[in-house]
Coordinates of C-alpha atoms in Angstrom, one line a residue:
X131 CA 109.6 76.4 131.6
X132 CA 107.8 77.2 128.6
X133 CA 110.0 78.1 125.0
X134 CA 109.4 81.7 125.2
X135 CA 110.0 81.5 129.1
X136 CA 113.7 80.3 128.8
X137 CA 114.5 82.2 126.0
X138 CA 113.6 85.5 128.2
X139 CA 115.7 84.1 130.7
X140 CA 118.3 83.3 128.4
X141 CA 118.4 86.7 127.0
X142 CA 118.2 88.4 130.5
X143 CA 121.4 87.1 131.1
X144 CA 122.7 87.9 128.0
X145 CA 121.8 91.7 129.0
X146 CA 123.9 91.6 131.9
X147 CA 121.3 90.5 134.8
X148 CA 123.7 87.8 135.8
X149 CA 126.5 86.0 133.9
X150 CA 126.8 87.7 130.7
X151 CA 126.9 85.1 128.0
X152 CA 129.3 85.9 124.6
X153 CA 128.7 88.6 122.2
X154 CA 126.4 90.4 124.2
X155 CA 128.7 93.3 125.4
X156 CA 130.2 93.8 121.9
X157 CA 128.3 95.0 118.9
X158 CA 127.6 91.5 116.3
X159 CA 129.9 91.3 113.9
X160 CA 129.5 92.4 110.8
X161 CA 130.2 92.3 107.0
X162 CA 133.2 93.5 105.0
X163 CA 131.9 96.4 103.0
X164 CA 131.1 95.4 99.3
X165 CA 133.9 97.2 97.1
X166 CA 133.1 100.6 96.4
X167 CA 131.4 100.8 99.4
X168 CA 132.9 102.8 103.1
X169 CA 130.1 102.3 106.0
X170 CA 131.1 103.5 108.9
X171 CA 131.0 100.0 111.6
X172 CA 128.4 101.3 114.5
X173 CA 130.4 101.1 118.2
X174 CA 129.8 99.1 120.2
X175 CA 126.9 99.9 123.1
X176 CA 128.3 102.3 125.6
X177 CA 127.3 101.3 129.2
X178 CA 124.4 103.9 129.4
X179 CA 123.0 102.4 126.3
X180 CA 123.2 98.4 127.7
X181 CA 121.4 99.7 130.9
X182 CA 118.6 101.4 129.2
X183 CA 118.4 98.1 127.0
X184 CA 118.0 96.0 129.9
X185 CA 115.2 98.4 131.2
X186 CA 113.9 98.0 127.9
X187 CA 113.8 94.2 128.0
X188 CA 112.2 94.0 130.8
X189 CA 108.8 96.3 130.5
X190 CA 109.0 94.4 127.3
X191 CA 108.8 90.9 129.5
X192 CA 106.3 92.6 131.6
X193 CA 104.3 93.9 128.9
X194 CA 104.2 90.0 127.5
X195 CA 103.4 88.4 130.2
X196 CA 100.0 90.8 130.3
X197 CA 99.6 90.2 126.6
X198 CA 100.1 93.3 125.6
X199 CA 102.1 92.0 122.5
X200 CA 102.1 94.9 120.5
X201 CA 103.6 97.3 122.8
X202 CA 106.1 94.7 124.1
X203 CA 107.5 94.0 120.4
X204 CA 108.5 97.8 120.6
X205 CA 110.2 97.5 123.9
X206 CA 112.1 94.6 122.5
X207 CA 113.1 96.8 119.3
X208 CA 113.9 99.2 121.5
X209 CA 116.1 96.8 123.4
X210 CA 117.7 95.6 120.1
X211 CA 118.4 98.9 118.9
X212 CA 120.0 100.2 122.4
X213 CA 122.1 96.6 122.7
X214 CA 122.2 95.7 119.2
X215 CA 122.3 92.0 121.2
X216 CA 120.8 89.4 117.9
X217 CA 119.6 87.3 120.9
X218 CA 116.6 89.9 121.5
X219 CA 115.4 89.1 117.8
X220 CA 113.9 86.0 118.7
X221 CA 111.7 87.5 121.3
X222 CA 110.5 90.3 118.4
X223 CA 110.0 87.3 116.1
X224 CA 108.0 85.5 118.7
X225 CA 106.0 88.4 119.7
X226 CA 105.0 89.5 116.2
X227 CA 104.3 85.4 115.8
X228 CA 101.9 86.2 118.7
X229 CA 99.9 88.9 117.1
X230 CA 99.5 87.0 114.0
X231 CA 101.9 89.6 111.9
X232 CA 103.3 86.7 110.1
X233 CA 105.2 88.5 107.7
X234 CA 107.0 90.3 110.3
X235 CA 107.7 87.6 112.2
X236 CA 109.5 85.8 109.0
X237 CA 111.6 88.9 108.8
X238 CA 113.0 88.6 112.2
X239 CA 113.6 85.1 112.2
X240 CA 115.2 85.2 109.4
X241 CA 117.3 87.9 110.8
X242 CA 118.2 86.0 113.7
X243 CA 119.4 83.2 111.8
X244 CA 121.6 85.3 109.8
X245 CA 122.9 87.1 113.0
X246 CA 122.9 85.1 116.3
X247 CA 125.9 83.1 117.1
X248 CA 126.0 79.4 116.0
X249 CA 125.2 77.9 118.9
X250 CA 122.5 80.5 119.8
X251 CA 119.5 77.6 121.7
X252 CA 116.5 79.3 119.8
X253 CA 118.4 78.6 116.6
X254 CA 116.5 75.1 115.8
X255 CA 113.2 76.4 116.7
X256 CA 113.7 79.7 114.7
X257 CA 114.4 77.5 111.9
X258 CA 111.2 75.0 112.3
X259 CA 109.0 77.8 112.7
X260 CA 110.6 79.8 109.2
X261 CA 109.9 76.9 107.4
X262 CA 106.4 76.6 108.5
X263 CA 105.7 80.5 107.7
X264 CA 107.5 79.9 104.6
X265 CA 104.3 77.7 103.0
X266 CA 101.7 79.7 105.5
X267 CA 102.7 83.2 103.4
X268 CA 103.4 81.3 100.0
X269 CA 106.2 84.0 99.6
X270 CA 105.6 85.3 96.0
X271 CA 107.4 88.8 96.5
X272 CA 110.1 90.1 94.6
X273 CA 114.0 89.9 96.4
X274 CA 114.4 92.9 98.9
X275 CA 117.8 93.4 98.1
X276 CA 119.8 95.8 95.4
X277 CA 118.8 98.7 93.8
X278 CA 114.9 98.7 92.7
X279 CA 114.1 98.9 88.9
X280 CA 111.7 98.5 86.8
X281 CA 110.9 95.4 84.6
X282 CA 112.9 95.0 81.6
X283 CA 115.4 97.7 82.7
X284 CA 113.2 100.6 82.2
X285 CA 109.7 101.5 81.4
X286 CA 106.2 100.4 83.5
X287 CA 105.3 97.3 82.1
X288 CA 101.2 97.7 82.1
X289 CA 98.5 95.0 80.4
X290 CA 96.7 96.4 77.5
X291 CA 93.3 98.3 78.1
X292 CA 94.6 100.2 81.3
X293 CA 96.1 97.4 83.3
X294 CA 93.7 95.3 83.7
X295 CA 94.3 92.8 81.8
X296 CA 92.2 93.3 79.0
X297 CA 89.3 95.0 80.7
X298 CA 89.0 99.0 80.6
X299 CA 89.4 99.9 84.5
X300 CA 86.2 101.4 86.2
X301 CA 87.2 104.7 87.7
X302 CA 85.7 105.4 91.2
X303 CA 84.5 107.9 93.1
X304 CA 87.7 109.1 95.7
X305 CA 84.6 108.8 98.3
X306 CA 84.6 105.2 97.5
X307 CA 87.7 104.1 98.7
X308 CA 88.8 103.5 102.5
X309 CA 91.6 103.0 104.1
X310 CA 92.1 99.2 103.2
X311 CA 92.7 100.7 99.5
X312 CA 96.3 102.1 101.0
X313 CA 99.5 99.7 100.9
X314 CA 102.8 99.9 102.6
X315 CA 105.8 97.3 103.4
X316 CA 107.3 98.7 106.5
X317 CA 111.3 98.9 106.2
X318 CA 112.9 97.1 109.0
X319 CA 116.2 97.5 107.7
X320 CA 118.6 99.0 105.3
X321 CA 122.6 99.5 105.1
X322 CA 124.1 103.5 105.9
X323 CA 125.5 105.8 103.8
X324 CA 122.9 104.4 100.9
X325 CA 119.7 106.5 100.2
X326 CA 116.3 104.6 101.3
X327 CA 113.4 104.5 98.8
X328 CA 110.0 104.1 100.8
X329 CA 107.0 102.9 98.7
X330 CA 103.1 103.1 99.1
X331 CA 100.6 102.3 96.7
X332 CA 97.1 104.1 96.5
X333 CA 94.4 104.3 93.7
X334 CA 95.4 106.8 90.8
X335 CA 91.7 107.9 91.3
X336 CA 91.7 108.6 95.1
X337 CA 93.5 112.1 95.1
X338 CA 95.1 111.3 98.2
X339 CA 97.9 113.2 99.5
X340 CA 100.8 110.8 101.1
X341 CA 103.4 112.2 103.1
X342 CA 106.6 110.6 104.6
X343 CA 107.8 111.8 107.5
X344 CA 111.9 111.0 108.9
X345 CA 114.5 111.8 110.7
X346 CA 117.9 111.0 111.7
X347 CA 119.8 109.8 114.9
X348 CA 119.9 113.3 117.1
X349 CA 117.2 114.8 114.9
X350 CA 114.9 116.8 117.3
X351 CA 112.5 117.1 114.6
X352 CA 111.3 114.8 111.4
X353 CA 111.3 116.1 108.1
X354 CA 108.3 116.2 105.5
X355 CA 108.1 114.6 102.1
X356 CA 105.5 114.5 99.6
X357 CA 105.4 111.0 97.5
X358 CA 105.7 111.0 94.2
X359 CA 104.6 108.5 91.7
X360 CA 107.4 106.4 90.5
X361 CA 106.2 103.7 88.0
X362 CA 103.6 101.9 89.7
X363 CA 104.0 103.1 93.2
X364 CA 104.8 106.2 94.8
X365 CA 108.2 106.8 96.7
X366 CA 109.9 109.2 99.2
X367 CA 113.4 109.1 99.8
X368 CA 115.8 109.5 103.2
X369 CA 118.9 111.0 101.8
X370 CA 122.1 109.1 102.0
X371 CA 123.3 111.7 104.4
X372 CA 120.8 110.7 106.6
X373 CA 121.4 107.2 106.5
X374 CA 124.3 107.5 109.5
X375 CA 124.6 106.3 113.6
X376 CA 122.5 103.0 114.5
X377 CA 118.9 103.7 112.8
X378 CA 116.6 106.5 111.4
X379 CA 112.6 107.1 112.3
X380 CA 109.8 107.7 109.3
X381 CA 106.1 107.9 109.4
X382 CA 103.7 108.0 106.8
X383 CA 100.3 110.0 106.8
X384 CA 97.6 109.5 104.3
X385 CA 95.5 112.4 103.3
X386 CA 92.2 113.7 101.3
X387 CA 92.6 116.9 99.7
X388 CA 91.0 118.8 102.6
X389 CA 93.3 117.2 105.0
X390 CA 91.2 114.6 106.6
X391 CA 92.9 111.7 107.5
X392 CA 92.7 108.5 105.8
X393 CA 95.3 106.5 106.9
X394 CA 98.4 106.8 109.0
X395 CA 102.0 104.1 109.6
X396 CA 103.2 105.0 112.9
X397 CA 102.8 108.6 113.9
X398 CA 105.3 111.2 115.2
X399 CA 104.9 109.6 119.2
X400 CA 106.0 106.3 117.9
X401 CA 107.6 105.9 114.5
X402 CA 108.5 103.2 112.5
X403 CA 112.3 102.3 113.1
X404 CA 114.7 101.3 110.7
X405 CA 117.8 99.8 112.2
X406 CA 121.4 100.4 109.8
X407 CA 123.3 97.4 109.0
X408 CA 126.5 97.1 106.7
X409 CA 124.8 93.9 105.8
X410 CA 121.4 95.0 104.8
X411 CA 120.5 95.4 101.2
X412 CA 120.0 98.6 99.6
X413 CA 116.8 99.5 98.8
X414 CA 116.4 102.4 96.4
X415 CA 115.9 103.7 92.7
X416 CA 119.2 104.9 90.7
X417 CA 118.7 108.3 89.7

């Protein structure tokens, strides 16, 4: 049986389509809040919840076995989310290693690591294959974790002559840029009760209109933000308010001034989820 194959079968069981293995009825354990800090623990998965995880897990299977990678990863989330089993992040790691999103991938290995029990089998290849997309990404980004500032304390930090180091910046045409010219690190994560700071990047010269879209656990309906430049980026918060139950939903949409759209992450069908752990580091700008 191939790696992947025993792991699904491993994790099958773990759902409850045979002997149930430990921890997988329960909801992980998690940290001690940091001082200061009162999140509310998530309950554990109600019965309703495990069976629509296991339903879940298994288009998910299906959908891998045809290939179809990139709508299996979200069945998998999906069955994470419902379950909140850290068994199930191995198989989103793997997939996202399948479609080549490397950087992805290293976030959910790593997150297994931190989360699956000790003895959890995947554990020694999770670790081989972290260490190999460790060098493959040549990780130069800043920590994820704490409160975002700016260099120095305050204050963009620019090179002379425009930033660009030393040469005066060309300014385009907005009909020159495409959607390549749009940045965004999607936000797996993030701990509740904490406000969440998403960032994009676009050209200063672009005129582009980004817009983020979220919305809460029970929220019928997602709620617009405009982005605003913020240093060197531009950010749209989720209020802390927000930040409550096991995860909250946001979309981005990337406009010209007309409204024709340039880019989009996720879209209001299937939005970008971002599960709430106690653990997770906050990611936002003090006021």
């Amino acid at each position: 049986m191939t790696l992947i194959g025993r792991f699904f079968t491993i994790t099958a069981l773990a759902l409850g389509f045979g002997v149930a293995l430990p921890h997988v009825t329960q909801a992980p354990h998690l940290a001690h809040a940091q001082p200061g800090d009162k999140p509310a623990e998530p309950a554990p998965p109600t019965p309703e919840q495990l069976e629509a995880a296991k339903a879940a897990f298994l288009e998910g299977k299906t959908l891998f076995d045809a290939k179809k990678f990139d709508v299996a990863v979200e069945k998998f989330k999906e069955s994470y989310r419902l379950s909140r089993n850290p068994l199930l992040l191995y198989n989103v790691a793997f997939t996202f290693d399948q479609l080549g999103q490397k950087d992805m991938a290293h976030f959910y290995y790593s997150k297994f690591l931190a989360d699956a029990p000790a003895d959890a089998a995947q554990r020694p290849e999770a670790t081989a294959r972290l260490k190999v997309l460790d060098k493959e990404l040549q990780r130069d980004t800043p920590p994820d974790g704490g409160e975002v500032k700016p260099p120095d304390g305050g204050g963009e930090v620019k090179p002379p002559d425009g930033g660009t180091g030393g040469k005066p910046r060309v300014k385009k045409p907005p009909s020159a840029y495409t959607a390549e010219d749009f940045q965004h690190q999607i936000v797996e994560e993030a701990p509740p009760g904490r406000p969440l700071d998403l960032t994009a990047f676009v050209p200063e010269d672009a005129g582009w209109q980004v817009t983020m879209f979220y919305r809460g656990g029970g929220d019928a309906k997602f709620t617009s933000v405009g982005m605003k430049p913020r240093y060197s980026e531009l950010v749209g918060r989720i209020p802390a308010k927000v930040m409550a139950g096991s995860s909250v939903q946001y979309y981005i949409e990337v406009r010209t001034p007309t409204g024709e759209m340039v880019s989009r992450v996720g879209r209001p069908a299937s939005p970008n989820i971002v599960y709430l752990d106690p653990k997770a580091k906050p990611r936002y700008y003090p006021d």
